[in-house]
Coordinates of N, CA and C in Angstrom, one line a residue:
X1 N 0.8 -1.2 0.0 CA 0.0 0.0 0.0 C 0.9 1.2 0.0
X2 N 0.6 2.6 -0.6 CA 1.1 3.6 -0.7 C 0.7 4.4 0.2
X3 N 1.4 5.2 0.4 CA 1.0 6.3 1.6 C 1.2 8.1 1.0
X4 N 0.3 8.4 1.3 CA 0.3 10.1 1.0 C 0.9 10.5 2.8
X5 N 2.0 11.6 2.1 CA 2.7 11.9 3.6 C 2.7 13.2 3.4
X6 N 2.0 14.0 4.6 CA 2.1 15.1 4.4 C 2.9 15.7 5.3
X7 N 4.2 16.5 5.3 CA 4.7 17.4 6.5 C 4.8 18.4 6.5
X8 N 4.7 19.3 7.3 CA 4.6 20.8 8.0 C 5.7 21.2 8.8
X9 N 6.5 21.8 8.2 CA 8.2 22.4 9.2 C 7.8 23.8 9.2
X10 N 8.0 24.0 10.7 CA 8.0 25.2 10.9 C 9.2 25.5 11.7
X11 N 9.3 26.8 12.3 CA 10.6 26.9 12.8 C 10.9 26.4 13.9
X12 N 10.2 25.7 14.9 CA 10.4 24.9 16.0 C 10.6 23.4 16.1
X13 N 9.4 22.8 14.6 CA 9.0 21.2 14.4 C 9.1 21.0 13.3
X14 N 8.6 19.7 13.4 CA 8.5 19.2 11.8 C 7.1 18.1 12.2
X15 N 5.8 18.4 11.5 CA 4.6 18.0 11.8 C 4.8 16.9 10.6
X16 N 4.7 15.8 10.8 CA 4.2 14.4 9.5 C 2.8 14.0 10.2
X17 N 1.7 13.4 8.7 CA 0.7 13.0 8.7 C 0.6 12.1 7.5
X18 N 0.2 11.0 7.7 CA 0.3 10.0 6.5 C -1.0 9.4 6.2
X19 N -1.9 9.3 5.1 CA -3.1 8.8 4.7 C -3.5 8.2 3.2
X20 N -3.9 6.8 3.5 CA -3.1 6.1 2.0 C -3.9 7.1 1.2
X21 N -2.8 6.5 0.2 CA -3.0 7.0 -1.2 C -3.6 6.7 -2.5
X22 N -4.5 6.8 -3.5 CA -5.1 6.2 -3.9 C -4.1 6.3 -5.4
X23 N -3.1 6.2 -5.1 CA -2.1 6.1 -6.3 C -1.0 4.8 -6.6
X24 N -1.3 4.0 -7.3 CA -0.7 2.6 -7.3 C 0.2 2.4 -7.5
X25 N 1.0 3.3 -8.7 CA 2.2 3.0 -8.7 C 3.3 4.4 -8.7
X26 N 3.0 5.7 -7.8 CA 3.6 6.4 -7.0 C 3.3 6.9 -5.8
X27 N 4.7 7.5 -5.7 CA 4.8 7.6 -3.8 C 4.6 9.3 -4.2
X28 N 4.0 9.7 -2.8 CA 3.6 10.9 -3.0 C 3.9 11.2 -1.5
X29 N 4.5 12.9 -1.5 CA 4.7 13.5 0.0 C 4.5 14.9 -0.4
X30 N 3.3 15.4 0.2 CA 3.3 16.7 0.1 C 3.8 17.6 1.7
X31 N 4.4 18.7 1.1 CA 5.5 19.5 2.6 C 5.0 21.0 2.4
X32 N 4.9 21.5 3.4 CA 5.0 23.1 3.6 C 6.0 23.5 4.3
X33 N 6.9 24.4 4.0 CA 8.1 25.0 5.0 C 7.7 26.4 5.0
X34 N 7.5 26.6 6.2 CA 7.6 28.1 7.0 C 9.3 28.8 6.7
X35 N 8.7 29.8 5.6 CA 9.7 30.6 5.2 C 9.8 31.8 5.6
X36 N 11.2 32.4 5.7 CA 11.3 34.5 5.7 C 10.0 34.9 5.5
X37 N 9.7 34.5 3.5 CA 8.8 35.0 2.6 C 7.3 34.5 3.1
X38 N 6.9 33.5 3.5 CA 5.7 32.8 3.6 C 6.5 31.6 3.5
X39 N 4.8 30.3 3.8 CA 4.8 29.4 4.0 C 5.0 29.1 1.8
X40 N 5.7 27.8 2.0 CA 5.6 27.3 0.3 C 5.8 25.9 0.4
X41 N 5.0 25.8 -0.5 CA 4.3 23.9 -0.6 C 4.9 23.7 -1.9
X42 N 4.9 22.8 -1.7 CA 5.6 21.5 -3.3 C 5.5 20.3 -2.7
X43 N 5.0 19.2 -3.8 CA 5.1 17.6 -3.7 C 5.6 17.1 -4.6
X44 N 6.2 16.0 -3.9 CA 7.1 15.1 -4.9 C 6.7 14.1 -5.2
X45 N 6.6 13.4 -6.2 CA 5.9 12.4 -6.7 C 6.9 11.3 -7.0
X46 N 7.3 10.2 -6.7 CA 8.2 9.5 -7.4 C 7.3 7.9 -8.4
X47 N 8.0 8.1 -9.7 CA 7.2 6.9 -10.5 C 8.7 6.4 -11.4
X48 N 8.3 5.2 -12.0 CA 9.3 4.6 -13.1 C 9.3 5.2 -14.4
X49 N 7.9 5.7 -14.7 CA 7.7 6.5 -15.9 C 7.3 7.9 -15.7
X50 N 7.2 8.3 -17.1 CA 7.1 9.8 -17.2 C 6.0 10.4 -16.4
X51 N 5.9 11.1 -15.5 CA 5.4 12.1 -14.7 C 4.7 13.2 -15.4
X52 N 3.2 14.1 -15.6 CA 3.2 14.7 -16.6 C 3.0 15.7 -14.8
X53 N 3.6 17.1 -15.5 CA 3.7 18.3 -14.4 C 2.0 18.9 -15.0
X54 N 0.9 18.9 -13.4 CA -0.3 19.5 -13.6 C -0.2 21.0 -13.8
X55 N -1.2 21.6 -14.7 CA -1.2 22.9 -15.1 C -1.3 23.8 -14.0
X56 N -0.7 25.2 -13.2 CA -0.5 25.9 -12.7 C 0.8 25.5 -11.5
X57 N 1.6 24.6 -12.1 CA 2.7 24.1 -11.5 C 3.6 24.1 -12.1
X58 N 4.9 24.1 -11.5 CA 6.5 24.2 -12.0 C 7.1 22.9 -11.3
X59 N 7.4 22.2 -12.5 CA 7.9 20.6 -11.9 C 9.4 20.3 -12.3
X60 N 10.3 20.0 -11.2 CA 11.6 19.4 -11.2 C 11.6 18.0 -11.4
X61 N 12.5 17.4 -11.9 CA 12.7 15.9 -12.0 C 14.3 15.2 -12.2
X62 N 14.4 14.1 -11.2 CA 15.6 13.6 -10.9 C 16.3 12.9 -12.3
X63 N 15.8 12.9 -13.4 CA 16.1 12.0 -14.3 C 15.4 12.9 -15.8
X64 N 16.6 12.7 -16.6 CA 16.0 13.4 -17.8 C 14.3 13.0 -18.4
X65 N 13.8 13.8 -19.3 CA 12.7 13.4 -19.8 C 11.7 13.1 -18.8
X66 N 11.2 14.3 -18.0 CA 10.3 13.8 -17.1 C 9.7 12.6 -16.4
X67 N 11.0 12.0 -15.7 CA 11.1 11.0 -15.1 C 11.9 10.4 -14.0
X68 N 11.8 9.6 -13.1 CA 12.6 9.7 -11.7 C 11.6 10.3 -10.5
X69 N 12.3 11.2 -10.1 CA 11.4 11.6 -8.5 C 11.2 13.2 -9.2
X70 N 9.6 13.6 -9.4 CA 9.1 14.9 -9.4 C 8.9 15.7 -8.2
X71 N 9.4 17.0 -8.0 CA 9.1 18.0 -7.1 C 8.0 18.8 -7.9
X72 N 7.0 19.1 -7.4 CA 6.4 20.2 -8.1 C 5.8 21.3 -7.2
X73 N 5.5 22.7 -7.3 CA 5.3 24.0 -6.4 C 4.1 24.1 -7.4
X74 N 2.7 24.6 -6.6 CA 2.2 25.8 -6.9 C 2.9 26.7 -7.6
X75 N 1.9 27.4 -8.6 CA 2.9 29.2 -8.8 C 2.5 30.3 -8.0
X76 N 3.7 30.0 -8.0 CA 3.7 32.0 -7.1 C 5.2 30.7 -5.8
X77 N 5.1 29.6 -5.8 CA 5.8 29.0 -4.4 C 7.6 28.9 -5.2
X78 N 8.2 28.5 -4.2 CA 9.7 28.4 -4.1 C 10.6 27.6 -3.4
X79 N 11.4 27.2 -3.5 CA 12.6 26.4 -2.3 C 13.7 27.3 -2.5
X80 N 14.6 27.9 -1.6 CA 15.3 29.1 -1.8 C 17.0 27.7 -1.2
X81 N 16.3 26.4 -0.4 CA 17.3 25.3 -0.3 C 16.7 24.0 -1.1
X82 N 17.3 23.2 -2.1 CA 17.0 21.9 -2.0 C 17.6 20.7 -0.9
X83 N 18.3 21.2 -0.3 CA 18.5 20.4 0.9 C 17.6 19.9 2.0
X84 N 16.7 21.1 1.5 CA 15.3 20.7 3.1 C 14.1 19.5 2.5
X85 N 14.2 19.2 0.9 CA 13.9 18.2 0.4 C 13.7 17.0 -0.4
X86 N 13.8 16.3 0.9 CA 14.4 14.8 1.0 C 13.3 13.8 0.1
X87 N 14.8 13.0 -0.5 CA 14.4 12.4 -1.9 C 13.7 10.9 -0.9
X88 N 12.7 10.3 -2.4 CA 12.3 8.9 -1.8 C 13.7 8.4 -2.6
X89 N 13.5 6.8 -1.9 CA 14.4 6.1 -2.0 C 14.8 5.3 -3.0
X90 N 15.9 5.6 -3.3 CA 16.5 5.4 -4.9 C 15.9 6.6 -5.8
X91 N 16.2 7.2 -5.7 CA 15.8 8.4 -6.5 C 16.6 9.5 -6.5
X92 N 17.9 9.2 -5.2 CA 18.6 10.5 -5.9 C 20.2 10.1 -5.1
X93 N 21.1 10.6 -6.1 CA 22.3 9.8 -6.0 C 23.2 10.8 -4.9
X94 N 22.6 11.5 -4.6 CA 24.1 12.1 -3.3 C 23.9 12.4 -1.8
X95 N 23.2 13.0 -1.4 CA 22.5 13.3 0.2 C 21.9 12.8 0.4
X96 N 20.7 12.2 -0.4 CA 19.1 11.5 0.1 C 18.7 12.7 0.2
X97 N 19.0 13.9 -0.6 CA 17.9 15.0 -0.7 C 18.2 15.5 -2.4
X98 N 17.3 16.7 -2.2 CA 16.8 16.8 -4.0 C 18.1 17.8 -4.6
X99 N 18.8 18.2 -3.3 CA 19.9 19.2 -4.5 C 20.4 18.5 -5.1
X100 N 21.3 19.4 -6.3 CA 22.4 19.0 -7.2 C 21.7 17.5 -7.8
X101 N 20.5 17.6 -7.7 CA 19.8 16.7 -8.7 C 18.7 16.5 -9.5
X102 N 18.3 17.4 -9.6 CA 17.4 17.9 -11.3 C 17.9 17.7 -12.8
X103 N 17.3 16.9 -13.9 CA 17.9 16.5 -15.1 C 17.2 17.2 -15.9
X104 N 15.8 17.7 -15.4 CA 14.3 18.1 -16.5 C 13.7 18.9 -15.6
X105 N 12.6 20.1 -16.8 CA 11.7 20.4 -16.1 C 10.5 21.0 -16.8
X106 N 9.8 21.1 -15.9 CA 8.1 21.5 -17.1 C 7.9 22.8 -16.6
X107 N 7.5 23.8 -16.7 CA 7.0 24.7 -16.3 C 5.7 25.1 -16.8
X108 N 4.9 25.0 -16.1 CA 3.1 25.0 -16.8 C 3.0 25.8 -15.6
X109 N 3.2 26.6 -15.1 CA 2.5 27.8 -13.9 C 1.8 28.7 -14.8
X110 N 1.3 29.7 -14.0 CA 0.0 30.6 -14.6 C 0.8 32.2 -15.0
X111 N 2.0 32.0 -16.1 CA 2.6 33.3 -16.4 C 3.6 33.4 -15.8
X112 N 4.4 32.7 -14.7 CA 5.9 33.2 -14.3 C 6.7 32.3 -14.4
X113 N 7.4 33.1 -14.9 CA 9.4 32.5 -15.1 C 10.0 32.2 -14.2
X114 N 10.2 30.7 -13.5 CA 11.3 30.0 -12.6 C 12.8 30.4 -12.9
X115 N 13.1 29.8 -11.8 CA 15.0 30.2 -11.9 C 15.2 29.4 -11.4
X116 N 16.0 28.2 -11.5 CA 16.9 27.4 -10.3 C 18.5 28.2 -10.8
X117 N 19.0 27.6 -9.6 CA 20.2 28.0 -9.2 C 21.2 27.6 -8.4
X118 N 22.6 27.2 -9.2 CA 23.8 26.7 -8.6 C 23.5 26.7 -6.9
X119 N 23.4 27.6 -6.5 CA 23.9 27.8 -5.1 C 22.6 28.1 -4.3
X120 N 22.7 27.5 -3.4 CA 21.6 27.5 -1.8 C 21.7 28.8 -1.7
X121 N 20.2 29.4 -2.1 CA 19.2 30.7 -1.8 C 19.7 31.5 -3.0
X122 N 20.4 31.4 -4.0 CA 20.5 31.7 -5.4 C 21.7 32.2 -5.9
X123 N 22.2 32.3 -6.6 CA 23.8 32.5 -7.0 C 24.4 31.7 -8.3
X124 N 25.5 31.7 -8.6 CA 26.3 31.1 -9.2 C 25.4 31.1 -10.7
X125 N 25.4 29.7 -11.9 CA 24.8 30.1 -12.5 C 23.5 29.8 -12.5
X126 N 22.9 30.1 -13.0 CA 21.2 30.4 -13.3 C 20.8 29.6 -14.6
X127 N 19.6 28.9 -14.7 CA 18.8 28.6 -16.1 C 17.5 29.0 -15.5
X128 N 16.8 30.3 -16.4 CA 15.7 30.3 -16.6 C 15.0 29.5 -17.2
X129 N 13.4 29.3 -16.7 CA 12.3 28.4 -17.2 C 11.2 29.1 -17.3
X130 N 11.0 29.5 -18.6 CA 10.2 30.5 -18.9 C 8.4 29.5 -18.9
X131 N 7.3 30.4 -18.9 CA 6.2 30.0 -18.9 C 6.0 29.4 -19.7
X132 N 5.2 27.6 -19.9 CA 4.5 27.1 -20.9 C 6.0 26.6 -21.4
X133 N 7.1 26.2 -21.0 CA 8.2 25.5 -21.9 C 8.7 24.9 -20.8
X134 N 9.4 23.7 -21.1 CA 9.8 22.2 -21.1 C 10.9 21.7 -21.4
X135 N 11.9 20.8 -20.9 CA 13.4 20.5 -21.3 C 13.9 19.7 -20.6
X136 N 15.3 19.1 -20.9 CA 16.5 18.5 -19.8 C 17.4 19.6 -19.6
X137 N 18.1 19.5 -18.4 CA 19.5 20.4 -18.3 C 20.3 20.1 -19.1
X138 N 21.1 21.2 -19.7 CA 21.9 20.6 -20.8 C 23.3 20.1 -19.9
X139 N 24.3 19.6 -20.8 CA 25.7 19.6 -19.9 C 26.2 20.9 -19.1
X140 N 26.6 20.3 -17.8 CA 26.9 21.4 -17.2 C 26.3 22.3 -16.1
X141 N 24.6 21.7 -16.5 CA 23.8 22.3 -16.3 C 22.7 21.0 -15.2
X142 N 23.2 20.0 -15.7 CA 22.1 18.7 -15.1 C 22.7 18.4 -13.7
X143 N 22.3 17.7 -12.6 CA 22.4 17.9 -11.5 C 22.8 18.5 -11.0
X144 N 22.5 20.1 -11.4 CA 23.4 21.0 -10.0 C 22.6 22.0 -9.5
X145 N 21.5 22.4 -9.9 CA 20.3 23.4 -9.3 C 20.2 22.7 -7.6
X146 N 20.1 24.0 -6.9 CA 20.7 24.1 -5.2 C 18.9 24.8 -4.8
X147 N 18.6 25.5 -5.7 CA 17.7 26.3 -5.3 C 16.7 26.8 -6.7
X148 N 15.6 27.7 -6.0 CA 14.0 27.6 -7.4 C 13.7 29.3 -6.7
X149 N 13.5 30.0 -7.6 CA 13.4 31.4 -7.6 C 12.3 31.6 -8.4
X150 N 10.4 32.2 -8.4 CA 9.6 32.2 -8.9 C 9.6 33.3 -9.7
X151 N 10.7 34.6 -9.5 CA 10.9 35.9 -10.4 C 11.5 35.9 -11.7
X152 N 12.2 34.5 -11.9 CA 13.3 35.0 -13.2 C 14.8 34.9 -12.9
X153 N 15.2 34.8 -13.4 CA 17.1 35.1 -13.4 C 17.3 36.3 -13.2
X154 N 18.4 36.4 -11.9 CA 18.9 38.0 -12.2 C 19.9 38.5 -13.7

């Protein structure tokens, strides 16, 4: 049986709640982290096959060609660390978390341009992900996003 896991980090805890899932063949955890900015939600989906990113969402993925372990945000949301979230299992080759491991990504949000970014809370270099467009990281470029910026590249 699968489990939907939901957790809530705030700056004191970390709240988990788990209630199956009516999804057969992925694992699903949806998280909120209490941020500077506000709270921001994303869930990760992990499957063997292609993942399609739902419309008013911005979706990362461990493995080129939308596949592997999917992060996805609301638009308007952000992770300024991918350190704070932790990969399912076999899905990501260095920490047991999502940095420095994104291969693809969908961008279907409602009008805004994503940014990931080399470096935890944004820096180094930048690939914008403009509205309504879709890809792999090219070389160079494929596992090393640290962080997701909903403004754009500086």
């Amino acid at each position: 049986m699968r489990f939907l896991s939901i957790t809530l980090a705030t700056a004191a805890s970390v709240v988990a709640f788990a209630a199956p899932s009516f999804a057969s063949t992925a694992t699903v955890q949806e998280t909120a982290h209490l941020t500077a900015a506000g709270t921001t939600y994303y869930t990760a989906y992990s499957a063997k096959d292609m993942i399609d990113c739902k419309a008013g969402r911005l979706c990362l993925y461990t493995a080129p060609n939308f596949r592997g372990m999917q992060v996805s945000w609301p638009a308007g949301n952000y992770t300024p660390d991918f350190t704070k979230i932790k990969c399912a299992s076999g899905y990501c080759q260095t920490n047991g978390d999502f940095n420095d491991e994104a291969s693809s990504w969908a961008n279907n949000s409602t009008g805004m341009r994503y940014c990931v970014s080399r470096d935890i809370g944004g820096g180094g270099w930048d690939n914008s992900m403009p509205n309504l467009t879709q890809g792999n990281f090219g070389a160079g470029y494929d596992g090393q996003a640290s962080s997701l910026s909903f403004q754009g590249c500086p």
